Structures are given as C-alpha cells and as structure tokens.
Coordinates of C-alpha atoms and ligand atoms in Angstrom, one line a residue:
X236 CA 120.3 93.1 120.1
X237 CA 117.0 93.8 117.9
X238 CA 114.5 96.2 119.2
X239 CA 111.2 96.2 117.8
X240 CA 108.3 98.3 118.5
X241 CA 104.8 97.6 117.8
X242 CA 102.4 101.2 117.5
X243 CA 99.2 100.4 117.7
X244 CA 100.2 96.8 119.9
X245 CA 97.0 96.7 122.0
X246 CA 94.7 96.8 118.5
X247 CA 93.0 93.7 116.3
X248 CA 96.4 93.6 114.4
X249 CA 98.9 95.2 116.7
X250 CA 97.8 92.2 119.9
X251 CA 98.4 88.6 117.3
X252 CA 101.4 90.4 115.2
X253 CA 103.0 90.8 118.8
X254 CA 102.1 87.6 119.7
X255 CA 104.0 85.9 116.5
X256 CA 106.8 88.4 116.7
X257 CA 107.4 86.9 120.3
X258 CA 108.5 83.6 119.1
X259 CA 111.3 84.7 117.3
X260 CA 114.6 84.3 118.5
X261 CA 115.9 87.2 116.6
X262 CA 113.8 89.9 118.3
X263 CA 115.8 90.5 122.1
X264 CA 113.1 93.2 122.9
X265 CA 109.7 93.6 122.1
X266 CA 108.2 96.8 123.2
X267 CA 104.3 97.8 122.8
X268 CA 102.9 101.0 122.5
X269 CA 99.3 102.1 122.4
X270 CA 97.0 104.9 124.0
X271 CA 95.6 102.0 125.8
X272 CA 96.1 98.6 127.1
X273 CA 99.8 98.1 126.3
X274 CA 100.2 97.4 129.7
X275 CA 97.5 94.4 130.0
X276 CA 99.2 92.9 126.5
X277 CA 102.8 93.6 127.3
X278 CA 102.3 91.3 131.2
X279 CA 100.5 88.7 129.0
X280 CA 102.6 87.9 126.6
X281 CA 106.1 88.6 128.7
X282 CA 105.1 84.9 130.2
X283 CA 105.6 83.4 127.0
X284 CA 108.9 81.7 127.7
X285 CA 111.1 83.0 124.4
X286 CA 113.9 85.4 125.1
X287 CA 112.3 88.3 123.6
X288 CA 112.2 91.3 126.9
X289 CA 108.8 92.6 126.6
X290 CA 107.5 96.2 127.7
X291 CA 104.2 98.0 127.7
X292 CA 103.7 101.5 126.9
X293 CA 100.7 103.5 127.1
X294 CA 100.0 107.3 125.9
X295 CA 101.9 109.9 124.2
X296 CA 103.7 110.3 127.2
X297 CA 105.6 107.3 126.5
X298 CA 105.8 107.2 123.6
X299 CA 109.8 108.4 123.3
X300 CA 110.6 105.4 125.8
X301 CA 108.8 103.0 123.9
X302 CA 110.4 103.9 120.4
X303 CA 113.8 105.4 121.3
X304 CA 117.0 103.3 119.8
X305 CA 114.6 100.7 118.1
X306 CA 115.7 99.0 115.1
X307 CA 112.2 98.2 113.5
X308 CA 108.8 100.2 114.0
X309 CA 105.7 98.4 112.5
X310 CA 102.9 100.7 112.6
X311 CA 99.3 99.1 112.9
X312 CA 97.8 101.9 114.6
X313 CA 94.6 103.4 113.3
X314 CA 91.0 102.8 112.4
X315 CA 90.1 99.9 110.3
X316 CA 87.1 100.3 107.7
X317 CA 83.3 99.3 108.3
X318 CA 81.4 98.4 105.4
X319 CA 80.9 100.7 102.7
X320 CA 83.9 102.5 103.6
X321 CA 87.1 102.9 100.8
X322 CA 90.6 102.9 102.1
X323 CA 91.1 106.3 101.3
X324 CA 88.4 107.7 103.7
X325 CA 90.5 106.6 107.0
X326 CA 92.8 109.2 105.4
X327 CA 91.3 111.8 107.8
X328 CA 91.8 109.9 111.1
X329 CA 94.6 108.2 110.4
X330 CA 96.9 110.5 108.3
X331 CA 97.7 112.6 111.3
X332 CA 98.5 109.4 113.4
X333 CA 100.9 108.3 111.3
X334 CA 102.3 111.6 111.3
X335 CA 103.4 111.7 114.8
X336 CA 104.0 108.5 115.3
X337 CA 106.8 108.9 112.5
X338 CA 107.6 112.4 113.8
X339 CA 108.9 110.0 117.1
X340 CA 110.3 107.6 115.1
X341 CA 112.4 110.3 112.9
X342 CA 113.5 112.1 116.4
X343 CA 114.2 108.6 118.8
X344 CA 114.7 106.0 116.2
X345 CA 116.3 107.9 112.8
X346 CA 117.9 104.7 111.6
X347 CA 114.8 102.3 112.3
X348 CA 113.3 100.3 109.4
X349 CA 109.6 101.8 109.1
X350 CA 107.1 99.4 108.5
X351 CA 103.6 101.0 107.8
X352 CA 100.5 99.0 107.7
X353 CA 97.9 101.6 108.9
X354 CA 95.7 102.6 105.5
X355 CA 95.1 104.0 103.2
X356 CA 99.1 102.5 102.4
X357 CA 99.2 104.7 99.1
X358 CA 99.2 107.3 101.0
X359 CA 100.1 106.5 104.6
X360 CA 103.7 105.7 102.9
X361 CA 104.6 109.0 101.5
X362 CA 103.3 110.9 105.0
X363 CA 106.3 108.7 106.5
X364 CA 108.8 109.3 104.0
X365 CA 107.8 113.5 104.1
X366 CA 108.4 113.6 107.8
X367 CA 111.7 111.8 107.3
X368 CA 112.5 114.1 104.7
X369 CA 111.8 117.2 107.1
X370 CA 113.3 116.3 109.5
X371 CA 116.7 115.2 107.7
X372 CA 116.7 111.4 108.2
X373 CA 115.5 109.8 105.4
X374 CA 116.6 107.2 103.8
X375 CA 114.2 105.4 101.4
X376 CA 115.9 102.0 101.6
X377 CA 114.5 102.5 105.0
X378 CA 110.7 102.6 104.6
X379 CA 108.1 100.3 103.5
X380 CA 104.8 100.1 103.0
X381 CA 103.7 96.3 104.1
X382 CA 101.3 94.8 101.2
X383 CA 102.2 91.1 102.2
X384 CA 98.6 90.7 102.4
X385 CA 98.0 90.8 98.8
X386 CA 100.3 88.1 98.1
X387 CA 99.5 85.8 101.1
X388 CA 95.7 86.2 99.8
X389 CA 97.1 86.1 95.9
X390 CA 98.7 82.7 96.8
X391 CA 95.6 81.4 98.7
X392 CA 92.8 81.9 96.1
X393 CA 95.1 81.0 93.2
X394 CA 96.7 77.6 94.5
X395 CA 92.8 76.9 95.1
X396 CA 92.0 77.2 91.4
X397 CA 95.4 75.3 90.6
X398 CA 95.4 73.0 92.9
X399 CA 98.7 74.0 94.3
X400 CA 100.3 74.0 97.7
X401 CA 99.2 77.5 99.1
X402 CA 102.6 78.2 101.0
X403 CA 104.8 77.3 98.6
X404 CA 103.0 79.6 96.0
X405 CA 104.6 83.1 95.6
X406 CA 102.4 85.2 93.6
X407 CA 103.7 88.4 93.0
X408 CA 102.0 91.3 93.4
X409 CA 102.9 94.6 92.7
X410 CA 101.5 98.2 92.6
X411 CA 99.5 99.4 95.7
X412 CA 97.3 98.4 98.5
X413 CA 93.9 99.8 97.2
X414 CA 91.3 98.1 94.7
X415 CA 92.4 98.7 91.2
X416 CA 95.9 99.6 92.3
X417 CA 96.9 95.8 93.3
X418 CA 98.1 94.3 90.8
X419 CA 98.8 90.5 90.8
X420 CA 100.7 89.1 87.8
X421 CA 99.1 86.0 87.5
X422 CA 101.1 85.1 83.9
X423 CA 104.4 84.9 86.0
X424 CA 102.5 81.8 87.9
X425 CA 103.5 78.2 86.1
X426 CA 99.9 76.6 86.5
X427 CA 98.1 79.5 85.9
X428 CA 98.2 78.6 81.9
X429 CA 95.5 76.2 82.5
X430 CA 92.7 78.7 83.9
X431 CA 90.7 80.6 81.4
X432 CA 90.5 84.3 80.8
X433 CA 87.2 84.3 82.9
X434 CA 88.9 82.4 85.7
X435 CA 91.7 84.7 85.4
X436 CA 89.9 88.2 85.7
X437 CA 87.5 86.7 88.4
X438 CA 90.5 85.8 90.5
X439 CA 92.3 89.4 90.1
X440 CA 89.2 90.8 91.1
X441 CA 89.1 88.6 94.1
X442 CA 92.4 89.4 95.1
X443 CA 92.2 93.1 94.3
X444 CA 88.9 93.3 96.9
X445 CA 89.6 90.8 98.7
X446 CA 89.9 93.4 101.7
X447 CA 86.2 94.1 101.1
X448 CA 85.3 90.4 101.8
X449 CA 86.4 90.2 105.0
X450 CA 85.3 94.4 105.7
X451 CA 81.2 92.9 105.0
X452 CA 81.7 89.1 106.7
X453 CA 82.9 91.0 109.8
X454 CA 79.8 93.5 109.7
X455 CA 81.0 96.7 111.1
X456 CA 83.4 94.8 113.3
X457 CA 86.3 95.6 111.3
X458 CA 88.6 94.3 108.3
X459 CA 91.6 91.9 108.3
X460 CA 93.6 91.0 111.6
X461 CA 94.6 87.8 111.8
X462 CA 95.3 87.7 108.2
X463 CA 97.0 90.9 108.3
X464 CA 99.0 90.0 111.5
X465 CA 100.8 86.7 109.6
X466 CA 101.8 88.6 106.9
X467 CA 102.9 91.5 108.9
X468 CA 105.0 89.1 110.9
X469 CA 106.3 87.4 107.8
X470 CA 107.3 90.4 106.8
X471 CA 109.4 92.3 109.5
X472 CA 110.9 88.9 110.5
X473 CA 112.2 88.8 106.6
X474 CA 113.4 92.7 107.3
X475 CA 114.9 91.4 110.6
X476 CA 116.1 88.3 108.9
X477 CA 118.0 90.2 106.0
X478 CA 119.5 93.0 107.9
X479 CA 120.7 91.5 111.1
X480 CA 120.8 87.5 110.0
X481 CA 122.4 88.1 106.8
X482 CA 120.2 86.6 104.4
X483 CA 120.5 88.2 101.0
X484 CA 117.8 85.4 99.5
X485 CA 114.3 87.3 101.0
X486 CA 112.4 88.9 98.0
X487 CA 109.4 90.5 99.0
X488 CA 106.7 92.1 97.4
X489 CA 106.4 95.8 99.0
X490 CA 105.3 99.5 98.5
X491 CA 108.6 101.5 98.5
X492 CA 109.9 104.6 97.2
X493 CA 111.3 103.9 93.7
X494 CA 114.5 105.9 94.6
X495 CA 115.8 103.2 97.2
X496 CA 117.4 101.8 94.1
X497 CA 117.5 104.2 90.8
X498 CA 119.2 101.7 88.6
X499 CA 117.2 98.9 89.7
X500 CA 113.8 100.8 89.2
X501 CA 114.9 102.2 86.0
X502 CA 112.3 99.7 84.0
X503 CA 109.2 99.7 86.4
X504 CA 109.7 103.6 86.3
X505 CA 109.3 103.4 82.2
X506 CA 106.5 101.6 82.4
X507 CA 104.3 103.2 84.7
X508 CA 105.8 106.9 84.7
X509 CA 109.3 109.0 85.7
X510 CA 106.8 110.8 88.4
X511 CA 105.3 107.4 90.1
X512 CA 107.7 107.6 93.5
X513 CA 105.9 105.0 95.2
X514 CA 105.2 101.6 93.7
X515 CA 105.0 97.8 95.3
X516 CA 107.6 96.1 93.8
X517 CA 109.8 92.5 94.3
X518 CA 112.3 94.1 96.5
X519 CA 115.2 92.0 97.7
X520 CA 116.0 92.4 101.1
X521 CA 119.5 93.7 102.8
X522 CA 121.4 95.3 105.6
X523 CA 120.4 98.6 105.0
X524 CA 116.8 97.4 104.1
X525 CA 116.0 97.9 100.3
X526 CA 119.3 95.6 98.8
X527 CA 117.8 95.8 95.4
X528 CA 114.5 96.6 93.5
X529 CA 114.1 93.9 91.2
X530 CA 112.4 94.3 87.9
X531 CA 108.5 93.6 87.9
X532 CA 108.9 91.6 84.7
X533 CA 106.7 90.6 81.3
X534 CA 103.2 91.2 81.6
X535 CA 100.4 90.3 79.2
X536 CA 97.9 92.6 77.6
X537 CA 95.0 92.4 80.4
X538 CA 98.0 93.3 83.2
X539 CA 99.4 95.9 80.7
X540 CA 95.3 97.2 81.1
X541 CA 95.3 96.7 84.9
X542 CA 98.5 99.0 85.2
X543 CA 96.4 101.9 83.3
X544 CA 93.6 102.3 85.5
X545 CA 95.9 101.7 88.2
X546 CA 98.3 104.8 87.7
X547 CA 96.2 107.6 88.3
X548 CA 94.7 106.2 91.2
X549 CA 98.2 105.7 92.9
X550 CA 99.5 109.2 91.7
X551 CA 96.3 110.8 93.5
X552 CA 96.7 108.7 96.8
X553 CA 100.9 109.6 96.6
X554 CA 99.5 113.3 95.9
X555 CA 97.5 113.4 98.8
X556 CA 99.7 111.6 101.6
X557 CA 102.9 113.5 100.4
X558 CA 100.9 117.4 100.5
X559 CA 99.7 116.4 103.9
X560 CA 103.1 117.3 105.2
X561 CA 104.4 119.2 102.7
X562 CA 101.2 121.6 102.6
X563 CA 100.4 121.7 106.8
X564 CA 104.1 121.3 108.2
X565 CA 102.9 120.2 112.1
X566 CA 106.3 118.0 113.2
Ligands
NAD646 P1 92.1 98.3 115.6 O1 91.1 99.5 115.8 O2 91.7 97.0 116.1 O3 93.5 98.7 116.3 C1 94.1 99.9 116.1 C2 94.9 100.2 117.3 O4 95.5 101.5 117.1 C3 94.0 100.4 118.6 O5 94.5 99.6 119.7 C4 94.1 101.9 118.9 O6 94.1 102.2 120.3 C5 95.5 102.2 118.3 N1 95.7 103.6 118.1 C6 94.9 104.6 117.7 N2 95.5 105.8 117.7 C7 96.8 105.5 118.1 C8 97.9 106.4 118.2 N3 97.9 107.7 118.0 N4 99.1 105.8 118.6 C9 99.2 104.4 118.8 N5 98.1 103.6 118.7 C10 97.0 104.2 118.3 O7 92.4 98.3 114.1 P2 93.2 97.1 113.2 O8 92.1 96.2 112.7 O9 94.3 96.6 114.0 O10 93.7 97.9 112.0 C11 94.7 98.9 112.1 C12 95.0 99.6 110.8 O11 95.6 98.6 109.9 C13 93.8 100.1 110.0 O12 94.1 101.4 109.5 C14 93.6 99.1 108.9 O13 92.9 99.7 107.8 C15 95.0 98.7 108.6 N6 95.1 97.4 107.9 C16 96.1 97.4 106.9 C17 96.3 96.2 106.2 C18 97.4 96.1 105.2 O14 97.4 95.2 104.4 N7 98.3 97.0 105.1 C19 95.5 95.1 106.5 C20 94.6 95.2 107.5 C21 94.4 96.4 108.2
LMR647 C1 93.0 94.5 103.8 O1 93.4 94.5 102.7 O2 92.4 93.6 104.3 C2 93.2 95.8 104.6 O3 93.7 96.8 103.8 C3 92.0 96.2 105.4 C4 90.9 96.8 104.6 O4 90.4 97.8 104.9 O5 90.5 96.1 103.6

C-alpha cells in the first residue's frame, strides 16, 4: 500500500503531476489536497481506470485526513513568479505555507518522504527540515528538495547542441534551484568536448535561467507546470520506486541535507564549505530514502568559478528558510 499526497493538487503543477502519478501501478492511493477544487480534480481523475483510490480534500479542515499515514507528500503548493520576480521574493507567501503544511505532515505523516517543490527551494527545504527538527521527527534521509527540472531542462538544451538523444542524456546538476546556484557539470557529459567555451557558458546560462524563459513567454501567467509536473513525477515515482520496489539503481540529482549521509558527503562538504547543510547532489536512492550521497565528482576551472559565486548565495537562502522557524517558532 503506497499513499501519496499531493498539497497544492488543484494548482498548474499539483492538477498534471496528479494526473501522471495516477498511472502508476505502485501508487494504491492518491489523495489531493488544496484550499480549493480538490474535489472537482479528485472526481475527474478517479475515472481514470488504473488502481490508484483517489480522494479530494479541500481546506485546512481536511487537511489531517488528507495527509495522515501517507508514505510520500509532494508539495506544489504556493505562488509561482510573474515576470520580474526572483525566486526568493515568493519567500514571504510561501514560506509560511510550507510551514504548516510540513507542521501536518511532521504530526499525521512523521515517517513520509517530503518532497518540496514550492520555491524559493534553497530555502523552502531547510523550513521543512526545522519543523521536523522541532517537532522530533526528522530524519534527513527523509527530505528532498525536487530540482529534477534542472536536469530534465540540462538534458534538453544540451542534447540539442550535441546532437544527442534528450532522454537518454543525464546531465548532472548539482547545487540549488536558483540562478547562479544551479550548477550543471557539463565536463562530466561525453559529447560535450566538441562545443566551444562560448557554447559552453551560453548553455549554463541557459540552464541556470532557464526558469526565467518560461516566467516572460507565459506573461504574468505563471512559470513552469508542465515541465515541472514530468519531472516531479519522475521523481517521486523513483522515491516510490527505490523504497517500496526495491531498486537500489535510481541516482538522482536533488537538494538534501548533507547529513543524510556524513561519509558520503565528506568531499562535496570540502569543497564548498563544513557549514553548507543543504546542497543538490547525485543521491542514490533507497528504502529509507537518501541510500547514499554520491560524490559530485572532477570539475574544471569555469565550474570550480561557478561553485564561488554560488556559495554565498545558497548559504543566505539556507540562512533565511532555516531562521524562519528557528527565529518565529509558530508549529
Ligand atoms: P499555482 O498557483 O498554479 O498552484 C498552486 C496551488 O497551491 C493552487 O492551487 C493554490 O490553491 C494552492 N495553495 C495555495 N496555498 C495553499 C495551502 N496553504 N495549502 C495547499 N495548497 C495551497 O502555482 P504552480 O505553477 O503550480 O507553482 C507552485 C509552486 O511551485 C510555486 O512556488 C512555483 O514557484 C514552484 N515551482 C517549482 C519548481 C521547481 O523546479 N522546484 C518548478 C516550477 C514551479
Ligand atoms: C522553474 O525553474 O521553472 C521554477 O523554479 C519556476 C520559476 O519560478 O522559474
């Protein structure tokens, strides 16, 4: 029996992630909750004939039946960003419903795998793993920031310029999920010798703001869902996959706590600082969630650069989400 729970189901992201999560046979129950219109998506997609049990829930109110005893919580819920807006200023609105939605999870659903998409990520993460922490439940092999995005989009625009099959392509890409703190690593990519420096740092660019590009063509009507909802898909069916199907092959990019595996983290924690605690890193997936961290690997000297302006950046955005519950305790 796998219960997952969608917050946020009846949004842009939450309504096609649903969709896709409905055809897997490894989900038994899919429940949706939103302040509005779970009800409307829940009886729509319930006569999709998979054996996935669907259920609506709408409100606060519900909130407890809608989350209790699941084994996955993907959280899409939130505003998305109009143009001209960074990641870091839905921090104000979207901090606090992260919050409480984890403050549910940590009471009805302790040992469910957190999967937080909302943004800003950098710090959205740490609000999630603080609440855990107060309220004695956490366990950072538990909780992960979802940054699929970057490496669906990394493999798209560079199997363009390589001419190489797109979904075959793994690119990894590691740090966060803002700007200048994604970092793809573009010299780990056979094929990518033959592109020149320009093509290179055009292509990082494009993948590092390649949330922007969809932010302008959508013109105040939002950023990434569709997008967003395959790779949030891909990525709680590879959580599901690991922990309940016993895969131990899934390695997936994603923004974790570095202390979900110490010894494993030991040489991404050298090289970008002891008091980074959250970084996206290839993490290979298990039982308990995090199996192992797996090193990020060589870099060259313009990645080496792309990790400097990175680090403060990330620290700040850790800084931020982690005081928010550690500085106004409202659980
Ligand atoms: P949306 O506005 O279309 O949907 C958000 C949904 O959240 C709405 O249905 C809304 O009713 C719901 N919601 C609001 N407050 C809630 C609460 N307290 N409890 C439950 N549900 C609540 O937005 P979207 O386009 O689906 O984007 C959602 C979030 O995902 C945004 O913060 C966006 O920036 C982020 N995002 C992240 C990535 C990533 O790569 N991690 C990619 C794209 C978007
Ligand atoms: C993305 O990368 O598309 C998302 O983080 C949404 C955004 O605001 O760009």
């Amino acid at each position: 029996m796998v219960k997952v729970t969608v917050c946020g189901a009846a949004g842009g992201i939450g309504q096609p992630l649903s969709l896709l999560l409905k055809q897997s046979p490894l989900i038994t129950h899919l429940s949706l909750y939103d302040i509005v219109n779970t009800p409307g998506v829940a009886a729509d997609l319930s006569h999709i004939n998979t054996q996935s049990k669907v259920t609506g829930h709408v409100g606060k109110d519900q909130l407890e039946e809608a989350i209790k005893d699941s084994d996955v919580v993907v959280i899409p819920a939130g505003v998305p960003r109009k143009p001209g807006m960074s990641r870091d200023d839905l921090f104000k609105i979207n901090a606090g419903i992260v919050r409480d939605l984890a403050a549910a999870a940590a009471k009805f659903a302790p040992k469910a795998f957190m999967l937080i998409i909302s943004n800003p990520v950098n710090s959205t993460v740490p609000i999630v793993a603080e609440v855990f922490k107060a309220m004695n439940v956490y366990d950072p092999r538990r909780i992960f920031g979802v940054t699929t995005l970057d490496v669906v989009r990394a493999s798209t625009f560079v199997a363009e310029l390589i001419q190489a099959d797109p979904k075959s392509l793994r690119v990894p890409v590691v740090g966060g999920h803002s700007g200048v703190t994604i970092l793809p690593l573009l010299s780990q990519v056979s094929g990518t010798e033959k592109l020149s420096q320009e093509q290179i740092e055009k292509v990082t660019h494009r993948i590092q703001f390649g949330g922007d590009e969809v932010v302008k063509a959508k013109d105040g009507a939002g950023s990434a869902t569709l997008s967003m909802a395959l790779a949030g898909a891909r990525f709680t069916l590879n959580v599901v996959e690991a922990a309940v199907g016993g895969n131990l092959n899934i390695v997936e990019c994603t923004y974790v706590d570095l202390d979900a595996d110490k010894e494993g983290a030991a040489d991404t924690k050298k090289l970008v600082g002891e008091d980074v605690e959250f970084f996206s890193v290839p993490v290979q997936l298990g039982p308990n969630g995090v199996e192992k961290i797996l090193p990020i690997g060589q870099l060259n000297k313009f990645e080496e650069g792309l990790f400097a302006s990175a680090v403060p950046e990330l620290k700040g955005n850790i800084v931020k989400g982690s005081k928010f519950i550690t500085e106004e305790p409202k659980l």
